[in-house]
Each structure stands twice: as structure tokens, then as C-alpha cells.
PDB file of C-alpha atoms in Angstrom:
ATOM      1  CA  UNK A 706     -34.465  -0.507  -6.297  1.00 83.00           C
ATOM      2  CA  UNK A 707     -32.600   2.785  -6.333  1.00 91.00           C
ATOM      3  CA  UNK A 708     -32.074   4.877  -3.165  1.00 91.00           C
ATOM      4  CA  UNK A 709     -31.476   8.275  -1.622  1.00 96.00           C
ATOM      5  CA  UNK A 710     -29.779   8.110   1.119  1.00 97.00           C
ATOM      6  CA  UNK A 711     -30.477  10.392   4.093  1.00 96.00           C
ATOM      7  CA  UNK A 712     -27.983  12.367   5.683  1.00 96.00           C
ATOM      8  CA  UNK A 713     -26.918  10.765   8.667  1.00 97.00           C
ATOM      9  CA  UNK A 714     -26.671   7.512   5.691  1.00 97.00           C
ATOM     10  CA  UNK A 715     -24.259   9.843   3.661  1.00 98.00           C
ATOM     11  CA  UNK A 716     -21.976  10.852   7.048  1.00 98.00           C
ATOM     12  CA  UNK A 717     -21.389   7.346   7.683  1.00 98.00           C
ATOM     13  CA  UNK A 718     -20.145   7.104   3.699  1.00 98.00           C
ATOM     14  CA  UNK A 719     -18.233  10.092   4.240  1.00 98.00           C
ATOM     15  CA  UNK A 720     -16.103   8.486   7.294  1.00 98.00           C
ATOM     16  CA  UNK A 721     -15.626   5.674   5.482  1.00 98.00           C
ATOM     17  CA  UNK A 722     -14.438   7.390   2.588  1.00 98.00           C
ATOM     18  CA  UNK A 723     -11.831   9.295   5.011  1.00 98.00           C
ATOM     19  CA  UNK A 724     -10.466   6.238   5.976  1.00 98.00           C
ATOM     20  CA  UNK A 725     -10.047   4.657   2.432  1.00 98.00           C
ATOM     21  CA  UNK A 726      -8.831   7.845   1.346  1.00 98.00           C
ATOM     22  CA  UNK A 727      -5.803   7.410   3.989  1.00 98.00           C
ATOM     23  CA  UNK A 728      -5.375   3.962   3.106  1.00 98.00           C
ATOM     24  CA  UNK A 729      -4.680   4.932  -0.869  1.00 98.00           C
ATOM     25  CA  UNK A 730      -2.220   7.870   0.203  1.00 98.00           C
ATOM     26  CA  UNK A 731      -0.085   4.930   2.301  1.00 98.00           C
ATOM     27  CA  UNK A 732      -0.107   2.606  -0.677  1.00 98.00           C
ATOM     28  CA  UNK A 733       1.367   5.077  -2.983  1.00 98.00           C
ATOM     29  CA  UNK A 734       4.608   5.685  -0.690  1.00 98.00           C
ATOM     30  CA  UNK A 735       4.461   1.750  -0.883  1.00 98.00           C
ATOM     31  CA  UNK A 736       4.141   1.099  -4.606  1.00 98.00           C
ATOM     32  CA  UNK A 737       7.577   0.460  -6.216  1.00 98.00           C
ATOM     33  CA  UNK A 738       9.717  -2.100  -7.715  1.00 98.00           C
ATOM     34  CA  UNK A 739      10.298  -5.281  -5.478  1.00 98.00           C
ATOM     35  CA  UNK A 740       6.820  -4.632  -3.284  1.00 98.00           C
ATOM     36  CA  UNK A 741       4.365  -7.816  -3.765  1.00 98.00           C
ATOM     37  CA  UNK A 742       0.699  -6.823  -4.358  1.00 98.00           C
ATOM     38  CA  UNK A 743      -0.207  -9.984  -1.746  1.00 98.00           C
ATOM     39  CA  UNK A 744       2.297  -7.707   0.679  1.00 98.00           C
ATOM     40  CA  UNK A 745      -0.313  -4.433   0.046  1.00 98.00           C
ATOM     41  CA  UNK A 746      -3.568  -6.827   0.602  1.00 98.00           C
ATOM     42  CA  UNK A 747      -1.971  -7.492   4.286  1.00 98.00           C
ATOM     43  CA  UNK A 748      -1.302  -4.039   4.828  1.00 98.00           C
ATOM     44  CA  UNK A 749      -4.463  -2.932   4.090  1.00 98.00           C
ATOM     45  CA  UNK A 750      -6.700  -5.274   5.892  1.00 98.00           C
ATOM     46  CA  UNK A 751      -4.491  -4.715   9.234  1.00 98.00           C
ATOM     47  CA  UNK A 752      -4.663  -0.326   8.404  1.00 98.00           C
ATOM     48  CA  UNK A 753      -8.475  -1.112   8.158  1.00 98.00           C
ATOM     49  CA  UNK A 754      -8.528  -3.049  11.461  1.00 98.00           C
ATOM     50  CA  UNK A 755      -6.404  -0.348  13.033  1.00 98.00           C
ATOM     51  CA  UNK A 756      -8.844   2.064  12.244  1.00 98.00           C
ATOM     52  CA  UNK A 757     -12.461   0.002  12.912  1.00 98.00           C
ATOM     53  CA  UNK A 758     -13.074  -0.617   9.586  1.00 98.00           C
ATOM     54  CA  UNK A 759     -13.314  -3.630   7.478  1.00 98.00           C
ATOM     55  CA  UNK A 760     -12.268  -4.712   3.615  1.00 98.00           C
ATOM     56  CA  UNK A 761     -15.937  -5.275   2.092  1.00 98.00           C
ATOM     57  CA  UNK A 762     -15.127  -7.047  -0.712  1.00 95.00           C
ATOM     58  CA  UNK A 763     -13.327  -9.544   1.234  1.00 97.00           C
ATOM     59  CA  UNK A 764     -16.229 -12.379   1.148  1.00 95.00           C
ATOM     60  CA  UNK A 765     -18.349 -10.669  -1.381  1.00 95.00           C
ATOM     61  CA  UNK A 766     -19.394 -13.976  -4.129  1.00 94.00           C
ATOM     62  CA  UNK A 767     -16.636 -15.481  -2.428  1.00 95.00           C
ATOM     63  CA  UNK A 768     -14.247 -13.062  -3.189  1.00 97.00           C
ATOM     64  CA  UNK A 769     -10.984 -13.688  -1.150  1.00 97.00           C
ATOM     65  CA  UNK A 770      -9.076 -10.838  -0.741  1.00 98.00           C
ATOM     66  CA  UNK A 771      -8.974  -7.324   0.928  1.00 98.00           C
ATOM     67  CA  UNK A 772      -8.133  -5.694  -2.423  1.00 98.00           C
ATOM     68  CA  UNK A 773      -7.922  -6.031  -5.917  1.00 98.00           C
ATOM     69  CA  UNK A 774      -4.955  -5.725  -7.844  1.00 98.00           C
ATOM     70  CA  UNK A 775      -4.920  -5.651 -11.443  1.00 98.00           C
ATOM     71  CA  UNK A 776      -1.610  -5.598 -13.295  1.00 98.00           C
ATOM     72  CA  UNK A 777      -0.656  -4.479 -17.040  1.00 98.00           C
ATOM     73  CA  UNK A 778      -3.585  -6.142 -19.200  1.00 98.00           C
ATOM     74  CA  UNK A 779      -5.846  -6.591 -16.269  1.00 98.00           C
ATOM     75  CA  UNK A 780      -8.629  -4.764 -16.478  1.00 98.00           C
ATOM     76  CA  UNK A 781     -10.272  -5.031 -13.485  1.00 98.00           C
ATOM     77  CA  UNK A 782     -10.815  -7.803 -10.453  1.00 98.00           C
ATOM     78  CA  UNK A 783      -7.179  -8.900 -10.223  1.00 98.00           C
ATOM     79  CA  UNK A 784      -6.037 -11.312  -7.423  1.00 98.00           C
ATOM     80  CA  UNK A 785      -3.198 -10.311  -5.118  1.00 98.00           C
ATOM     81  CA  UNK A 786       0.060 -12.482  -5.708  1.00 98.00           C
ATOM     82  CA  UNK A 787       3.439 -12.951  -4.638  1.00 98.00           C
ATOM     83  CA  UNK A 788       5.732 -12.411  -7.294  1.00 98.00           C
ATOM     84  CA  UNK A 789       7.191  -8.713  -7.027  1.00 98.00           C
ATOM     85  CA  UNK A 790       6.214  -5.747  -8.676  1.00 98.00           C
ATOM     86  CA  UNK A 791       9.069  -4.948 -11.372  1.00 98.00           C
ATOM     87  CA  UNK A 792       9.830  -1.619 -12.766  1.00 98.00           C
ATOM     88  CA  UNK A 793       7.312  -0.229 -15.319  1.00 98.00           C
ATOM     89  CA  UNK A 794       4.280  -2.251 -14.043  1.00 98.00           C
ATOM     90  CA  UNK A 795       0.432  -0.275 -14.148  1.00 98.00           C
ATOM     91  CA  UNK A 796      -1.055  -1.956 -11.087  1.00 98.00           C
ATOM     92  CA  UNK A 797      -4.725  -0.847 -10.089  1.00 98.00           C
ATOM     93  CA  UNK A 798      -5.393  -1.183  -6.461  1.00 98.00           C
ATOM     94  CA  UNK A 799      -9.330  -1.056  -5.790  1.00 98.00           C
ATOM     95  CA  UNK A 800     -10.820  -1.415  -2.589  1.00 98.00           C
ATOM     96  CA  UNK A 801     -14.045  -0.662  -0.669  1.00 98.00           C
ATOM     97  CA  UNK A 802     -14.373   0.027   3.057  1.00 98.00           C
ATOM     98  CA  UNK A 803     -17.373  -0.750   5.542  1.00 98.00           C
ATOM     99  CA  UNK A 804     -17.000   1.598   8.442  1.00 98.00           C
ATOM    100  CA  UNK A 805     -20.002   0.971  10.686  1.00 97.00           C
ATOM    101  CA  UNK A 806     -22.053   0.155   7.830  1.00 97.00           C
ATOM    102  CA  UNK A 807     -21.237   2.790   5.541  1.00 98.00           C
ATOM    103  CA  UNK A 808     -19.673   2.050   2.448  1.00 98.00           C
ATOM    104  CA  UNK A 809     -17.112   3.616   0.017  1.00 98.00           C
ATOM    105  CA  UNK A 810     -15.530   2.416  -3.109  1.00 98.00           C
ATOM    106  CA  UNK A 811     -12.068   3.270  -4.695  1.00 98.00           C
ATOM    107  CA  UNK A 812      -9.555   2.741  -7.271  1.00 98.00           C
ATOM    108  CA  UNK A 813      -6.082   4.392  -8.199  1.00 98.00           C
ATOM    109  CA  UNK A 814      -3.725   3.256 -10.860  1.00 98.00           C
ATOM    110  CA  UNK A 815      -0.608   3.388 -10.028  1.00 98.00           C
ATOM    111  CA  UNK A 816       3.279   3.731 -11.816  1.00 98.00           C
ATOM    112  CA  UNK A 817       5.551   1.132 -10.585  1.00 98.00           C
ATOM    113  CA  UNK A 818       9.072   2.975 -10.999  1.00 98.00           C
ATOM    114  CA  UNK A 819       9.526   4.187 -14.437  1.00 98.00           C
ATOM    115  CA  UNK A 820       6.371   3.524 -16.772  1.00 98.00           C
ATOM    116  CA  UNK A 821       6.824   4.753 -20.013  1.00 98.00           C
ATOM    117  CA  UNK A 822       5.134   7.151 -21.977  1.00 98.00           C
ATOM    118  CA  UNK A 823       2.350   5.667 -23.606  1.00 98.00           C
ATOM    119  CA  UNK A 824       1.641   4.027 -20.187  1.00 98.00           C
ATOM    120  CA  UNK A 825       1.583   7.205 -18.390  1.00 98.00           C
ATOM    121  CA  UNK A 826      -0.515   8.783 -20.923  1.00 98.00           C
ATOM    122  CA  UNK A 827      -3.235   5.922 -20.297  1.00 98.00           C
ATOM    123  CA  UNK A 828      -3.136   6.474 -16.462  1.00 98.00           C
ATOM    124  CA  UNK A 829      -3.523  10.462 -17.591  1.00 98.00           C
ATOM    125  CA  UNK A 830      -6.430  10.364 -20.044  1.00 98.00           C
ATOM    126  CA  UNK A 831      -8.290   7.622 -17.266  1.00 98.00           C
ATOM    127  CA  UNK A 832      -8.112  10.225 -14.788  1.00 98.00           C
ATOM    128  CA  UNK A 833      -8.958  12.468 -16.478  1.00 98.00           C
ATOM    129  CA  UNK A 834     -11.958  10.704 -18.052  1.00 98.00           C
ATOM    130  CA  UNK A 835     -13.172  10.189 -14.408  1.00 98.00           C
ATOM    131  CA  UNK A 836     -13.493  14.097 -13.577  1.00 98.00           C
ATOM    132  CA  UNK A 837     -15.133  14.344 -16.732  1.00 98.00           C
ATOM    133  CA  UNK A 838     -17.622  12.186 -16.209  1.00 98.00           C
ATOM    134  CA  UNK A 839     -18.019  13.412 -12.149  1.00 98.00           C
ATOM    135  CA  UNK A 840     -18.457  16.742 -14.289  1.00 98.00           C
ATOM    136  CA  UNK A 841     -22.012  15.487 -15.369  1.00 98.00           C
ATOM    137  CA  UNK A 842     -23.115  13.762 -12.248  1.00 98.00           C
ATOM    138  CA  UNK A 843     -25.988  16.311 -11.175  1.00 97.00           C
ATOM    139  CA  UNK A 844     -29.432  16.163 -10.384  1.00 97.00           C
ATOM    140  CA  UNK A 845     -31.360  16.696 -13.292  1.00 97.00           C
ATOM    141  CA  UNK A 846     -28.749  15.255 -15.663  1.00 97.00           C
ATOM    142  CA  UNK A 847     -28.946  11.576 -17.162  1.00 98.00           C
ATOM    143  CA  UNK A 848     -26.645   8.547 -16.629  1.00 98.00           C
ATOM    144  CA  UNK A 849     -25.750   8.734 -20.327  1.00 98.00           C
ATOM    145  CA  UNK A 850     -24.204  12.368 -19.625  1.00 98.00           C
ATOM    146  CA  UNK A 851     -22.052  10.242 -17.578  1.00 98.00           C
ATOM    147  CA  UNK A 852     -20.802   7.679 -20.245  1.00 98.00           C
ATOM    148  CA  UNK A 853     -20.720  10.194 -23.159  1.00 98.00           C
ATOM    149  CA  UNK A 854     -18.514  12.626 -21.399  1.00 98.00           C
ATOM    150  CA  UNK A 855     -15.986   9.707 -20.581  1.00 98.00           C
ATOM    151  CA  UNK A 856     -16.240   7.455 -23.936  1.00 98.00           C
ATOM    152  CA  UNK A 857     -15.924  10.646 -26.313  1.00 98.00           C
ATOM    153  CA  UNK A 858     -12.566  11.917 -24.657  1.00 98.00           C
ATOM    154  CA  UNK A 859     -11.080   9.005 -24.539  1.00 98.00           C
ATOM    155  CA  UNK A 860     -11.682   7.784 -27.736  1.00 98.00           C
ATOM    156  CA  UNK A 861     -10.607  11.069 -29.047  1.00 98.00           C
ATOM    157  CA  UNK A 862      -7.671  10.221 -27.191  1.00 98.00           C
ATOM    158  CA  UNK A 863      -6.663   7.208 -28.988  1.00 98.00           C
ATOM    159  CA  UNK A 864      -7.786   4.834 -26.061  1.00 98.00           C
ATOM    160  CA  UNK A 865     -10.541   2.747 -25.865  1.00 98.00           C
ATOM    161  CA  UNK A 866     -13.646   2.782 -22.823  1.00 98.00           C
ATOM    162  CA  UNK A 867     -14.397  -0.970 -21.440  1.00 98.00           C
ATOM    163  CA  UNK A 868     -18.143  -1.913 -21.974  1.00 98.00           C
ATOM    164  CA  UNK A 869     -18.062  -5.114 -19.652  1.00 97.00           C
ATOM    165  CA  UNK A 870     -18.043  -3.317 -16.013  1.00 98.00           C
ATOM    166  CA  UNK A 871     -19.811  -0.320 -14.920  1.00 98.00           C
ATOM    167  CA  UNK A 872     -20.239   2.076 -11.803  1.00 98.00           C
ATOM    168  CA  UNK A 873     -22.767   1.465  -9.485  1.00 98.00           C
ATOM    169  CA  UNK A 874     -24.703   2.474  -6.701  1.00 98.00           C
ATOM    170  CA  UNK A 875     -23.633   1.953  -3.292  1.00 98.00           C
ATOM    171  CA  UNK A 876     -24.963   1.580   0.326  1.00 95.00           C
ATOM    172  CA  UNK A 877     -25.919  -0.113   1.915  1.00 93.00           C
ATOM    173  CA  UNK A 878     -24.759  -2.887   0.150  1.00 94.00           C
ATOM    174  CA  UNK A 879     -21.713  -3.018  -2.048  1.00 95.00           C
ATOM    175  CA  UNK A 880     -23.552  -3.154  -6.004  1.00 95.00           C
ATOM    176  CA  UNK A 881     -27.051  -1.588  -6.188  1.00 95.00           C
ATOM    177  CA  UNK A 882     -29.023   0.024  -9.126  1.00 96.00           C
ATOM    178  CA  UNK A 883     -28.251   2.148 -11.259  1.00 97.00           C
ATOM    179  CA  UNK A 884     -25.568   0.746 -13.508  1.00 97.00           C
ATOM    180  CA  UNK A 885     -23.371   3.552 -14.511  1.00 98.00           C
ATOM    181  CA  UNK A 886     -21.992   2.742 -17.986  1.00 98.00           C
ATOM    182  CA  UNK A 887     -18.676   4.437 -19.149  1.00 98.00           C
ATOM    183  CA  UNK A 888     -20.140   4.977 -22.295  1.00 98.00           C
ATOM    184  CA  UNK A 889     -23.445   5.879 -23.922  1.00 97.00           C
ATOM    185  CA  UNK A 890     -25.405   8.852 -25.596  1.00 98.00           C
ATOM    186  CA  UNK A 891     -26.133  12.073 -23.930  1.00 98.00           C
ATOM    187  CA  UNK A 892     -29.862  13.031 -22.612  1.00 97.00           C
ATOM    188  CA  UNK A 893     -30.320   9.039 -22.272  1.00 98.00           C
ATOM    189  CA  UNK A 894     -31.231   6.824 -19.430  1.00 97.00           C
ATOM    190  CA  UNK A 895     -31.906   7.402 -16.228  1.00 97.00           C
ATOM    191  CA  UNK A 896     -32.065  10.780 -14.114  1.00 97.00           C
ATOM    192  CA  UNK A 897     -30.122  11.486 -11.390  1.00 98.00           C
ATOM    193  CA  UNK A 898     -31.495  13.037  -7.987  1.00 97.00           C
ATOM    194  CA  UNK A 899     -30.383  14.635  -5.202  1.00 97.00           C
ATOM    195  CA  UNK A 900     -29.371  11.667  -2.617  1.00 98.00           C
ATOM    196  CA  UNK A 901     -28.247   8.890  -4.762  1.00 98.00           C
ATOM    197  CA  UNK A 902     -24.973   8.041  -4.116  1.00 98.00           C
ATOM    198  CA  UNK A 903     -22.827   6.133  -7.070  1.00 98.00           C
ATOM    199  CA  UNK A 904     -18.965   5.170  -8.234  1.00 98.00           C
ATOM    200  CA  UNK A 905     -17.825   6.091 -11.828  1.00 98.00           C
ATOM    201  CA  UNK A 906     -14.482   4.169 -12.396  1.00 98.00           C
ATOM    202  CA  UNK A 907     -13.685   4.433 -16.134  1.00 98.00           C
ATOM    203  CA  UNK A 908     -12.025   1.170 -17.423  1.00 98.00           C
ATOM    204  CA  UNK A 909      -9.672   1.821 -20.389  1.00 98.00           C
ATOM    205  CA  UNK A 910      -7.195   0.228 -22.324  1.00 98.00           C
ATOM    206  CA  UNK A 911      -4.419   0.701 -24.611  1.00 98.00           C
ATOM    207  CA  UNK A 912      -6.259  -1.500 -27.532  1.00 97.00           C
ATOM    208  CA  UNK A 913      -9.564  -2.907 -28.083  1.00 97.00           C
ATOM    209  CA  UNK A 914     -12.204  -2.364 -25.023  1.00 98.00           C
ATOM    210  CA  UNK A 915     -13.364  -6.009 -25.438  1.00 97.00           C
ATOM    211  CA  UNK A 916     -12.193  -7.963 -22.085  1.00 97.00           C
ATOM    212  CA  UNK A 917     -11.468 -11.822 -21.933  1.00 98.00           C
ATOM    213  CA  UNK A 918     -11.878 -14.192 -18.236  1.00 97.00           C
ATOM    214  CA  UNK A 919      -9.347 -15.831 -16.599  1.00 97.00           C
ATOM    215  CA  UNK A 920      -9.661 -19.395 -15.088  1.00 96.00           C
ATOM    216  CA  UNK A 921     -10.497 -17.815 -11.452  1.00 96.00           C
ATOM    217  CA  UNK A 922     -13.611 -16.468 -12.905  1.00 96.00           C
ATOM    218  CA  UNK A 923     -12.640 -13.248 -11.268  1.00 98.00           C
ATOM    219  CA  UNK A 924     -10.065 -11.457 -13.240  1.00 98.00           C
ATOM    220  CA  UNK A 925     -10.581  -9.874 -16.420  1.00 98.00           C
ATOM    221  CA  UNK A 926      -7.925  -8.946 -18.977  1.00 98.00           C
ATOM    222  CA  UNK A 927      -7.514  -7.268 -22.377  1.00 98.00           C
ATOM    223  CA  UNK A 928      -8.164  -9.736 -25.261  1.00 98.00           C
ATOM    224  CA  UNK A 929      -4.374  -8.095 -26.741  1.00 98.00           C
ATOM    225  CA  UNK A 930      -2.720  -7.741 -24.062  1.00 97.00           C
ATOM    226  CA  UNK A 931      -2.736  -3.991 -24.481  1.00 98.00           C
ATOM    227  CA  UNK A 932      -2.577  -2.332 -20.736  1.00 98.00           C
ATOM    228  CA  UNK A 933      -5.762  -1.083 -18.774  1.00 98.00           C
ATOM    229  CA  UNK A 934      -5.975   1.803 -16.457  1.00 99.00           C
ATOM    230  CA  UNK A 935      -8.991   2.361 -13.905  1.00 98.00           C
ATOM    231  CA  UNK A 936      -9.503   5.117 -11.544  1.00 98.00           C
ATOM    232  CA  UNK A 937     -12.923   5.389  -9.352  1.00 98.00           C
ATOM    233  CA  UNK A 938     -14.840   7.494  -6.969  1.00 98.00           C
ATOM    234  CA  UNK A 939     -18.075   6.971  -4.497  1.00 98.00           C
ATOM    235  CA  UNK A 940     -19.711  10.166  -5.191  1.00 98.00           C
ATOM    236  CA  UNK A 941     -23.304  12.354  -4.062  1.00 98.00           C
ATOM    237  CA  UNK A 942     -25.392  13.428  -6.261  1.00 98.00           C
ATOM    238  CA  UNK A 943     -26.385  17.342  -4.522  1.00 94.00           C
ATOM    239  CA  UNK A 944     -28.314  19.899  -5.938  1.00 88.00           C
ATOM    240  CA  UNK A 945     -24.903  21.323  -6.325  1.00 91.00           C
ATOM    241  CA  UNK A 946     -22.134  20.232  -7.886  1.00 95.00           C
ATOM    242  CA  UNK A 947     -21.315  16.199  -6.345  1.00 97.00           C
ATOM    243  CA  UNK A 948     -19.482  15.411  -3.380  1.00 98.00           C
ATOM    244  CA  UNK A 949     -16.537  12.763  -4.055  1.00 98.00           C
ATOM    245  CA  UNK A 950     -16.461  11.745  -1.155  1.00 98.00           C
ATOM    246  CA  UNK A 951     -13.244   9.685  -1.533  1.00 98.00           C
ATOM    247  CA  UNK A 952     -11.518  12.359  -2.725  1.00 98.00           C
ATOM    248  CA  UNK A 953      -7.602  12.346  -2.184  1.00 97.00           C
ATOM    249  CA  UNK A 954      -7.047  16.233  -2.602  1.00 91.00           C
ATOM    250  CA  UNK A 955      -8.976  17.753   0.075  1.00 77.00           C
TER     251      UNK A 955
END
């Protein structure tokens, strides 16, 4: 079942959002070489308790973690560990906070020292893809205006869009209709409406889009090894243009 959430639904988003937004803008002075990703998980689950909030993924399926942190080749889903961060890492740090019920959904990839080009041209063209694809999310237009605006730029970018994980809707619970593909024909699927509230978090990688399981049957990685970027927002659809409302610029 899709649903529109009311106002006072979307406020409660909104504060959330404000609070993941600040947790995402202390990681960043964090991320560098010699930091441990299991070191960023603790931080964030005691910034959320310091502010009311709670990690919502932590416990989701069993999930166990606060965040996830997916390094190089991961695509998405990564586990937290000890081993340090080293100098030219991609990590992806993805998190979703429950304030008082109200849910929003994040992830930022971030350089760990000096990345080199190609890798900062991946992070570039996946952030990039995102805002094109929060370009099409208005009422009237379809979820394939979505994936088409993301999968043709970054294909035409060399890069390649992962089929294997979607966007969602959100609220109250964490995964709810629709599915919001990365990819996909425009004027197809279904049409958005004023109310719904969804993420779009392109996945893309270096090399082939086709992702591979590891043993935890959490993480997913690139079947070559090439390197993945993700960034995500929880956005409203408005009669206007959408509201991110985990944006980091305002």
C-alpha cells in the first residue's frame, strides 16, 4: 500500500531529517585516514541518543548496526569494522533516523584522504545522478522519469547504474511501496502525487552494475571489484518542485 502522508506526518520527517542531516556534517570532519568505520557506528548511535533520536536500521531483519558502511567495491549494506580507514578509500555511510516516529533516510560517499581521479569522478557523476533524478520527482510525473534521468547520465558517463537495490518509500516504516528503480524508461510506471514521500539513492559502479553477496547475507559488492558510489535523499513529492528533506545545503 502506498501513502500520503499528512502534514503533521511530514514535520515529524522533517525533524528527523534535521537531525540526520547534522549527524552527516560531523562524520565528514571525521572521515580520514586511520578513523575505523566501527569508531563512526559508536559515534553516531550516542549523537542520535544525545539528540532523542534512534538508529532505525539497527534491528531491522536483524540488522546489527547503527550504520552502514560500504567500502571500495561495496555497493551497498556494508558492516562496520575495525580495521582503519587508509588513504584513498570510497566509504558510503548510510543511515536512517526515527525521531518520534518519523523517519528519514541518508547516504553520502565519502573521500578518505586523497582518492584519485577516476574515484572522484564516480562520487561526482553519483551525485550528480541523484539531483537528476530529484529533478523528475513531481506530481504528475512517473517513477520511470526517475530511473531514466539517472541511468542515461551515467551511462553516458562511462559508469554503470546498479539494478539490484532501489529507493523506496518511507514512513512510517523503514521500506514501503513504491520501489524506485535507478533505471527504467520515461512516461513508465507509476505516478507520483502530492504527499508521497520516497528516497532515490543511485547505486553506481566503476564496472559492470551486476552485484555479488557476501557470506553475512547483508553486504553486497561489485562482481569486479570495480568501486561503487551511493548518495541518497528522503524526499516530498509537492505540487511544487520536492522537498529533500535531508538536505545538507540549506
Amino acid at each position: 500500500m502506498i501513502t500520503r502522508k499528512s502534514k503533521r506526518e511530514i514535520e515529524k520527517m522533517q525533524a528527523a531529517g534535521d537531525i540526520l542531516v547534522k549527524c552527516h556534517k560531523e562524520i565528514a570532519k571525521m572521515i580520514k585516514p586511520g578513523i575505523t568505520t566501527m569508531e563512526i557506528d559508536a559515534f553516531v548511535e550516542k549523537f542520535l541518543e544525545e539528540h532523542g533520536a534512534t538508529p532505525e536500521q539497527k534491528g531491522y531483519s536483524g540488522y546489527p548496526y547503527a550504520i552502514c558502511a560500504s567500502l571500495n567495491d561495496e555497493i551497498c549494506h556494508g558492516f562496520p569494522r575495525d580495521e582503519e580507514l587508509i588513504d584513498g578509500d570510497i566509504v558510503t555511510i548510510d543511515m536512517v533516523v526515527n525521531l518520534d516516529g518519523g523517519l528519514a533516510d541518508s547516504a553520502w560517499t565519502y573521500a578518505v584522504g586523497n582518492v584519485d581521479e577516476k574515484g572522484l569522478r564516480l562520487m561526482d557523476v553519483t551525485k550528480t545522478a541523484l539531483y537528476k533524478g530529484i529533478e523528475q520527482a513531481r506530481a504528475g510525473k512517473r517513477i520511470g522519469d526517475i530511473g531514466h534521468a539517472i541511468q542515461t547520465y551515467a551511462e553516458e558517463e562511462g559508469f554503470s547504474v546498479v539494478r539490484d537495490f532501489t529507493g523506496h518509500g518511507i514512513g512510517p516504516t523503514l521500506h514501503e511501496e513504491p520501489h524506485i528503480p535507478h533505471f527504467g524508461l520515461p512516461n513508465k510506471g507509476l505516478r507520483l502525487k502530492e504527499g508521497m514521500v520516497i528516497t532515490i539513492e543511485p547505486m553506481i559502479n566503476e564496472g559492470d552494475w551486476k552485484s555479488q553477496m557476501d557470506q553475512n547475507n547483508w553486504t553486497a559488492r561489485t562482481i569486479d571489484k570495480g568501486r561503487s558510489a551511493q548518495y541518497e535523499h528522503t524526499l516530498v513529492i509537492t505540487k511544487d518542485a520536492p522537498l529533500i528533506i535531508t538536505d545538507q545545503d540549506k
